[in-house]
CSV table of N, CA and C in Angstrom, one decimal:
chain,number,residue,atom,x,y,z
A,34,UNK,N,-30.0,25.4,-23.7
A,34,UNK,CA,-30.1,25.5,-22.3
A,34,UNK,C,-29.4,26.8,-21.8
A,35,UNK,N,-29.7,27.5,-21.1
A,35,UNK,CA,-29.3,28.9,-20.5
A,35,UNK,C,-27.9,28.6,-19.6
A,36,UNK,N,-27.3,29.5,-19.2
A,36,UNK,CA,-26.2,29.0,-18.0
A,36,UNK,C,-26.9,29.1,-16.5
A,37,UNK,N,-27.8,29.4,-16.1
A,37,UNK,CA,-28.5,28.9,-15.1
A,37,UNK,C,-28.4,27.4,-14.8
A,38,UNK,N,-29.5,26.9,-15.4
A,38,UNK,CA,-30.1,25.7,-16.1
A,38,UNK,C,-28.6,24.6,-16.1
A,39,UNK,N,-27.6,25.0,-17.5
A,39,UNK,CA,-26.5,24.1,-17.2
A,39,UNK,C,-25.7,24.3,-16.3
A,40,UNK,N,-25.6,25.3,-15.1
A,40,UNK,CA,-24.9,25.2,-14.2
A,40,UNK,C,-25.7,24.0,-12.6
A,41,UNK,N,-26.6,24.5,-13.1
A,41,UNK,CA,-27.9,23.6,-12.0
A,41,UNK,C,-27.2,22.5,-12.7
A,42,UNK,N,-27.4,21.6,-13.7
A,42,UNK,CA,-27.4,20.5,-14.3
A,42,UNK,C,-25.9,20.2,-13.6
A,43,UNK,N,-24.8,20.7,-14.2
A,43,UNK,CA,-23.5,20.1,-13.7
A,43,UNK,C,-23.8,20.0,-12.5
A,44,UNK,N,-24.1,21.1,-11.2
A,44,UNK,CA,-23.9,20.7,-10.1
A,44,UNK,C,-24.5,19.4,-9.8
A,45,UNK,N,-25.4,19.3,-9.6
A,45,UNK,CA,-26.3,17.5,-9.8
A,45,UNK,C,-25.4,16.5,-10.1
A,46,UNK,N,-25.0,16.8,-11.5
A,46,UNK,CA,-24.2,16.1,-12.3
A,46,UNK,C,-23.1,15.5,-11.0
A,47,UNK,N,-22.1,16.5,-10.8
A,47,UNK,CA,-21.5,16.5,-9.9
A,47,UNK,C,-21.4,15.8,-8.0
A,48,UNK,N,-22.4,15.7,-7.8
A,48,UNK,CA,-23.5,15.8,-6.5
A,48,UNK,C,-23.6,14.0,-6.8
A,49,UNK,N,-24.0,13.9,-7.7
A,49,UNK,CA,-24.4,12.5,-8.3
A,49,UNK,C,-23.1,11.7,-8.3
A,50,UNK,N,-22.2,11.9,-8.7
A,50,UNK,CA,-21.2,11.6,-9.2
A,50,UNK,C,-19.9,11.1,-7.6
A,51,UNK,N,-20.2,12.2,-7.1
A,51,UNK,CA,-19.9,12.1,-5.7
A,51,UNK,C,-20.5,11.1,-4.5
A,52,UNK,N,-21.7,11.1,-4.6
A,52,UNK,CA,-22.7,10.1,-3.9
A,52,UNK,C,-22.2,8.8,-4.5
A,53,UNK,N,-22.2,8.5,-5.8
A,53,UNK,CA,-22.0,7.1,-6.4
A,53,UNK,C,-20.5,6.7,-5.6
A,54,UNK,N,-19.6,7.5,-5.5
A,54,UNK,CA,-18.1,7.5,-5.5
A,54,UNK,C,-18.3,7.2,-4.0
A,55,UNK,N,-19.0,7.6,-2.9
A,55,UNK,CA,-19.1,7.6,-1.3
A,55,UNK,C,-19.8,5.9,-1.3
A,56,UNK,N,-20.7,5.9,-2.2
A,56,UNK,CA,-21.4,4.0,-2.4
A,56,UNK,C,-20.2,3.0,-2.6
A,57,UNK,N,-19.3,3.7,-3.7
A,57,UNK,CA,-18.5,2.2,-3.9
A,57,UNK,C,-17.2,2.4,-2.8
A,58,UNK,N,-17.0,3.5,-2.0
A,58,UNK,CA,-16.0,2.8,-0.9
A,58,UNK,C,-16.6,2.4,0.1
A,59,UNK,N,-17.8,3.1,0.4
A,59,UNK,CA,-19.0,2.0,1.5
A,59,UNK,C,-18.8,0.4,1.2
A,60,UNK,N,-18.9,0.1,-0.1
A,60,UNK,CA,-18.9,-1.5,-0.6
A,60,UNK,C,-17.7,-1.7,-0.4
A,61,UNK,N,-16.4,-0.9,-1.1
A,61,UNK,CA,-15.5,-1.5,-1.4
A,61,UNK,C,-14.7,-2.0,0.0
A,62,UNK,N,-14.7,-1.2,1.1
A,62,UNK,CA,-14.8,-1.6,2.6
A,62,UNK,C,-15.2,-2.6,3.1
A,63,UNK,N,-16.8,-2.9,3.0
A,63,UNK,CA,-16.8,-4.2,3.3
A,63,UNK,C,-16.5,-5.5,2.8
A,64,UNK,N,-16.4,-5.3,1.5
A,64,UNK,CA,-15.7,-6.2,0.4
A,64,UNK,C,-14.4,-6.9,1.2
A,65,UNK,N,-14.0,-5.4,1.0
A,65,UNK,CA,-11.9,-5.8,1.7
A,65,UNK,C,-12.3,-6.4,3.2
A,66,UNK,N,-13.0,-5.8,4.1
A,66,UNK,CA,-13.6,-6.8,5.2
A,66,UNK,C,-13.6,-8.3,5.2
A,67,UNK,N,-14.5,-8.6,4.0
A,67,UNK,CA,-14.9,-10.4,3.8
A,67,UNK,C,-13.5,-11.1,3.4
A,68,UNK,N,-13.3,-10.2,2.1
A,68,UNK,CA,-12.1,-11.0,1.4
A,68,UNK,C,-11.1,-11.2,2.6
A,69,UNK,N,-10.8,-10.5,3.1
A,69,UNK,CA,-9.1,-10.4,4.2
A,69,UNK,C,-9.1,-11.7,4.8
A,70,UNK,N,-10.9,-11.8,5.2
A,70,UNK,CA,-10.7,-13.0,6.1
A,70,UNK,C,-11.0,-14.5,5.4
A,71,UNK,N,-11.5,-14.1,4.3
A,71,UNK,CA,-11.2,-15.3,3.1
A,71,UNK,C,-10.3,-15.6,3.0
A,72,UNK,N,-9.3,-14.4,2.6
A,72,UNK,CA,-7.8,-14.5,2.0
A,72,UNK,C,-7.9,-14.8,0.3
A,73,UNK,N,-9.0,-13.9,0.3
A,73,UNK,CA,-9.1,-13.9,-1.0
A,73,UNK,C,-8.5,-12.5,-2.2
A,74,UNK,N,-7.8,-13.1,-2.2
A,74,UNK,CA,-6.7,-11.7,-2.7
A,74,UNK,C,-6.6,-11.4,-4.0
A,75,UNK,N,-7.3,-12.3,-5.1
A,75,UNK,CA,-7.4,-11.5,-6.1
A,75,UNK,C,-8.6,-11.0,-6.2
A,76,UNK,N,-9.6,-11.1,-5.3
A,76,UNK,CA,-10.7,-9.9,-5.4
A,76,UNK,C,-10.3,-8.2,-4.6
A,77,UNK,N,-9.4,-8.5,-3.7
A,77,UNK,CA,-8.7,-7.5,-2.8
A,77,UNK,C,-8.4,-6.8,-3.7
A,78,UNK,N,-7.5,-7.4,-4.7
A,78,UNK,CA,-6.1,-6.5,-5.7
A,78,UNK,C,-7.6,-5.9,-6.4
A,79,UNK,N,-8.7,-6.2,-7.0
A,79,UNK,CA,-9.6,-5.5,-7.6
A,79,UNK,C,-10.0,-4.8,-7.3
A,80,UNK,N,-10.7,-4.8,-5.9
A,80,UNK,CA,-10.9,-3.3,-5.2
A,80,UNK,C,-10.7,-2.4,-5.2
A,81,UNK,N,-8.6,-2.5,-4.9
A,81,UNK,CA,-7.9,-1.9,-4.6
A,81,UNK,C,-7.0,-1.2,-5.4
A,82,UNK,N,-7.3,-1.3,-6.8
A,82,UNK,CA,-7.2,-0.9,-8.1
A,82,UNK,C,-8.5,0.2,-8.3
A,83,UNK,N,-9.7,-0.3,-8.3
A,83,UNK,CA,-10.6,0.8,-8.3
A,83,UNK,C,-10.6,1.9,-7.7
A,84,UNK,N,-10.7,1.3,-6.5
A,84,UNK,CA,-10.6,2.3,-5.2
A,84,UNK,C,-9.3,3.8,-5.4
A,85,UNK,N,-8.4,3.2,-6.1
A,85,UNK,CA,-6.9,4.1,-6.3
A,85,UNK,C,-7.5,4.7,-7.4
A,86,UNK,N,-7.7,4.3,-8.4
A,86,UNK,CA,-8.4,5.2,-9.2
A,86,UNK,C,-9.4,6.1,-9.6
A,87,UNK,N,-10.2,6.2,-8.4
A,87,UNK,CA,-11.2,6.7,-8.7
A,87,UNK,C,-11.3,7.3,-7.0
A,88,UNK,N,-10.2,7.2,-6.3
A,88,UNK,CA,-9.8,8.3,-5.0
A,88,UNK,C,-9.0,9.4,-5.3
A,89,UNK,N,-8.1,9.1,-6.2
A,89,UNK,CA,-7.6,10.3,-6.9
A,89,UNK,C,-8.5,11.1,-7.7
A,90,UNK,N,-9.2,10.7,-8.6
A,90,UNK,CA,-10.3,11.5,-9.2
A,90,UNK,C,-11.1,12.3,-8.5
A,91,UNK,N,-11.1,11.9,-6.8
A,91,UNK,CA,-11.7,13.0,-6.4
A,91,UNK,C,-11.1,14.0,-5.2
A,92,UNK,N,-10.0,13.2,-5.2
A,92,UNK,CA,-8.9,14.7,-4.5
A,92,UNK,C,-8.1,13.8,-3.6
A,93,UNK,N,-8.8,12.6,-3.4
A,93,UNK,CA,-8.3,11.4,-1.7
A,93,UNK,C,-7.3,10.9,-2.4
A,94,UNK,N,-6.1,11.8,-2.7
A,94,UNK,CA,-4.7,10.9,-3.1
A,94,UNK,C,-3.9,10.4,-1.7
A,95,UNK,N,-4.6,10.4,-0.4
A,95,UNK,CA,-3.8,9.2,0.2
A,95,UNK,C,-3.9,8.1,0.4
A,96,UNK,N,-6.1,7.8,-0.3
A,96,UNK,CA,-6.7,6.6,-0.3
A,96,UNK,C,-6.3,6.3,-1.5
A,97,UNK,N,-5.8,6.9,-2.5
A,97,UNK,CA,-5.0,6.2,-4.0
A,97,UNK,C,-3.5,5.6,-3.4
A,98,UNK,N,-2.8,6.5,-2.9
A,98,UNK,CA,-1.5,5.6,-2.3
A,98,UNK,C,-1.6,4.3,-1.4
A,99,UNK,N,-2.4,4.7,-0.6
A,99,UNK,CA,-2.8,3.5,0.2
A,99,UNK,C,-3.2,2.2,-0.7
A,100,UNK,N,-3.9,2.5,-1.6
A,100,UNK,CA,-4.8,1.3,-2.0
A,100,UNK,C,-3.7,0.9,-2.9
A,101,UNK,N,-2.7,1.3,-3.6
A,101,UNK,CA,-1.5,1.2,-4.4
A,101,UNK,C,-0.4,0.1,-3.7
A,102,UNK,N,-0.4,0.6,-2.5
A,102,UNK,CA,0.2,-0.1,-1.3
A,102,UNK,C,-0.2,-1.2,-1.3
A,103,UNK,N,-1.1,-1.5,-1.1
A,103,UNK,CA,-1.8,-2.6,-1.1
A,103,UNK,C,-2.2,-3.4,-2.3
A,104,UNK,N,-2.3,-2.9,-3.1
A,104,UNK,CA,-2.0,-3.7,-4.5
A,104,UNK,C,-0.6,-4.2,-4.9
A,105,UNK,N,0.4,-3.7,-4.2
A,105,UNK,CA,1.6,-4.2,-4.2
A,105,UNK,C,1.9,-5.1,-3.1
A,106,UNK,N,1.5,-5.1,-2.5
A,106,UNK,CA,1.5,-6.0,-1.1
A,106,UNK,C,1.2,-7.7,-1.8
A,107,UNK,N,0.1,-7.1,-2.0
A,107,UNK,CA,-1.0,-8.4,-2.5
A,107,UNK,C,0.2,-9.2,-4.3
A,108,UNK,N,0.3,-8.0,-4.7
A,108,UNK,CA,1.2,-8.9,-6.1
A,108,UNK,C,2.5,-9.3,-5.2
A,109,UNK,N,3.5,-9.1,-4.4
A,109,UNK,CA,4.1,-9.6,-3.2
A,109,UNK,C,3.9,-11.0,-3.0
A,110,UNK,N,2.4,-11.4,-2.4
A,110,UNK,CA,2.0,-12.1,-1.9
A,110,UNK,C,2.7,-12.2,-0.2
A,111,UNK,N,2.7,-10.8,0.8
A,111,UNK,CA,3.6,-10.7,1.5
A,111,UNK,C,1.9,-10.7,2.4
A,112,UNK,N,1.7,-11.7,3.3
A,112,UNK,CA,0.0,-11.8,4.1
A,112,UNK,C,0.7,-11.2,4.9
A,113,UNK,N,1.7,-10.6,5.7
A,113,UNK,CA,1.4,-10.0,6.8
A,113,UNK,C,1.1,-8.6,6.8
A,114,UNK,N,2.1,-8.2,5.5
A,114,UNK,CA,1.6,-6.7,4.8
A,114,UNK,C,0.6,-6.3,4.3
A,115,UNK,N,-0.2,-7.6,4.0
A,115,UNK,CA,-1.4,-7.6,3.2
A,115,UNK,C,-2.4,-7.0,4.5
A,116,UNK,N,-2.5,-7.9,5.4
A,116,UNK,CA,-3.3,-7.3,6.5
A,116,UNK,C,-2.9,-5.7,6.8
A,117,UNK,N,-2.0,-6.0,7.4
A,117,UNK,CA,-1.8,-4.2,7.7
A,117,UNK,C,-2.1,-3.3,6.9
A,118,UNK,N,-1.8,-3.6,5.4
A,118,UNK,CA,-2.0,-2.0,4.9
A,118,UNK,C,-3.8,-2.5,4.5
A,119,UNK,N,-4.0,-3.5,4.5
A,119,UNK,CA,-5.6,-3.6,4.5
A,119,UNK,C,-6.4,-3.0,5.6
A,120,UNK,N,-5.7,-3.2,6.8
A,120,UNK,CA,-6.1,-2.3,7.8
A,120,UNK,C,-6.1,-1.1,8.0
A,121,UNK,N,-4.8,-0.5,7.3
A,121,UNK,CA,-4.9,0.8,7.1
A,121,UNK,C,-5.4,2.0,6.3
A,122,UNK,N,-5.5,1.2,5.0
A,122,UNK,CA,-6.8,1.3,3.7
A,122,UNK,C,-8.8,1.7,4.5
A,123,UNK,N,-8.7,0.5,5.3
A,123,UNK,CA,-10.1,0.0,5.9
A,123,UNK,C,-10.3,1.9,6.7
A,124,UNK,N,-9.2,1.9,7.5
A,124,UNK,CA,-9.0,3.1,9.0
A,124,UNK,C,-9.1,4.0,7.8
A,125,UNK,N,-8.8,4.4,7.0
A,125,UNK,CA,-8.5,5.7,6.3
A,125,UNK,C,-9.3,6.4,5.7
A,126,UNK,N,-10.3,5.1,4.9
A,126,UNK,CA,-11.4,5.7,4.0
A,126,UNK,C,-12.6,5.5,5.1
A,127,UNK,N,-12.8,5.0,6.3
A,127,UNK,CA,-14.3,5.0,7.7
A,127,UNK,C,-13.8,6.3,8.1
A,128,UNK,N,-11.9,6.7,8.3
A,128,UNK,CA,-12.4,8.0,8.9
A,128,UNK,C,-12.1,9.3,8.5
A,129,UNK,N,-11.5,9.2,7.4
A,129,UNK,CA,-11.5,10.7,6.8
A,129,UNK,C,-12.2,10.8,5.1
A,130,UNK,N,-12.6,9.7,4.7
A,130,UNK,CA,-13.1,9.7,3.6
A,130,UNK,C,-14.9,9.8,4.1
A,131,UNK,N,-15.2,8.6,4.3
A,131,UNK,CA,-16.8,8.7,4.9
A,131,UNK,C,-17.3,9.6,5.8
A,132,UNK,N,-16.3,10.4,6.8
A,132,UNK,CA,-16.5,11.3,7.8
A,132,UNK,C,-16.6,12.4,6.9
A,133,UNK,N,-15.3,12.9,5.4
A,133,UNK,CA,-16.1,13.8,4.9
A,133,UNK,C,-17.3,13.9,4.3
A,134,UNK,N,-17.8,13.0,3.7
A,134,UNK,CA,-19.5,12.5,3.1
A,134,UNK,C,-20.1,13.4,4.3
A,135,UNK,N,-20.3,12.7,5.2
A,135,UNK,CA,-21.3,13.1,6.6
A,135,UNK,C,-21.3,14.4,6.8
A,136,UNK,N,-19.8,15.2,6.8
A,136,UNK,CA,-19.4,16.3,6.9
A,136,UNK,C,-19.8,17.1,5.9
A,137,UNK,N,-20.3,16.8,5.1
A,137,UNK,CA,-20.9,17.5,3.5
A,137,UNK,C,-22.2,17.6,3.5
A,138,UNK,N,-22.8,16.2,4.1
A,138,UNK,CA,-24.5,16.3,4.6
A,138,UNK,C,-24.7,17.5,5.1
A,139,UNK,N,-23.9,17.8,5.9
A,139,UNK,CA,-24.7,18.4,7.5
A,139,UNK,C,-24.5,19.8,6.3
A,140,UNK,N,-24.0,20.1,5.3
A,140,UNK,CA,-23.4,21.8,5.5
A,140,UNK,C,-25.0,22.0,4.6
């Protein structure tokens, strides 16, 4: 393959990679949504493991702290901290994480 060719390929690659990553905090959002009001908290602590791992991977190390937060909250078992930094997690990645997605469409 020429470096045209594999540079086309990675960007895709890449492009791809990013779109899947904007899918699972769209889910992982509404997830933490359902669960909070279940109070189902070891699907939360799942999330919120993923979500930290794979926000850092793409540069959102304050949606990795946050979600870290909250995975500590949750092993706590501390429900009032559980909500708040769930709330805060929720605010963070609707407005500076998905607003950059949208902000990336338009360019």
């Amino acid at each position: 393959m020429d470096d045209l060719a594999s540079e086309i390929s990675d960007k895709i690659f890449l492009k791809d990679l990013r779109n899947e990553f904007f899918l699972n905090v769209i889910s992982g959002i509404e997830k933490l949504e359902k669960y909070i009001k279940e109070e189902n908290y070891g699907e939360m602590r799942k999330i919120a493991h993923d979500m930290k791992g794979v926000s850092s991977v793409f540069g959102y190390d304050k949606g990795s702290h946050l979600s870290e937060n909250l995975m500590n909250a949750i092993d706590e078992k501390n429900k009032k901290l559980i909500k708040s930094i769930t709330d805060e997690v929720i605010e963070y990645y609707k407005r500076d994480v998905i607003a950059d997605k949208n902000d990336q469409e338009d360019e």
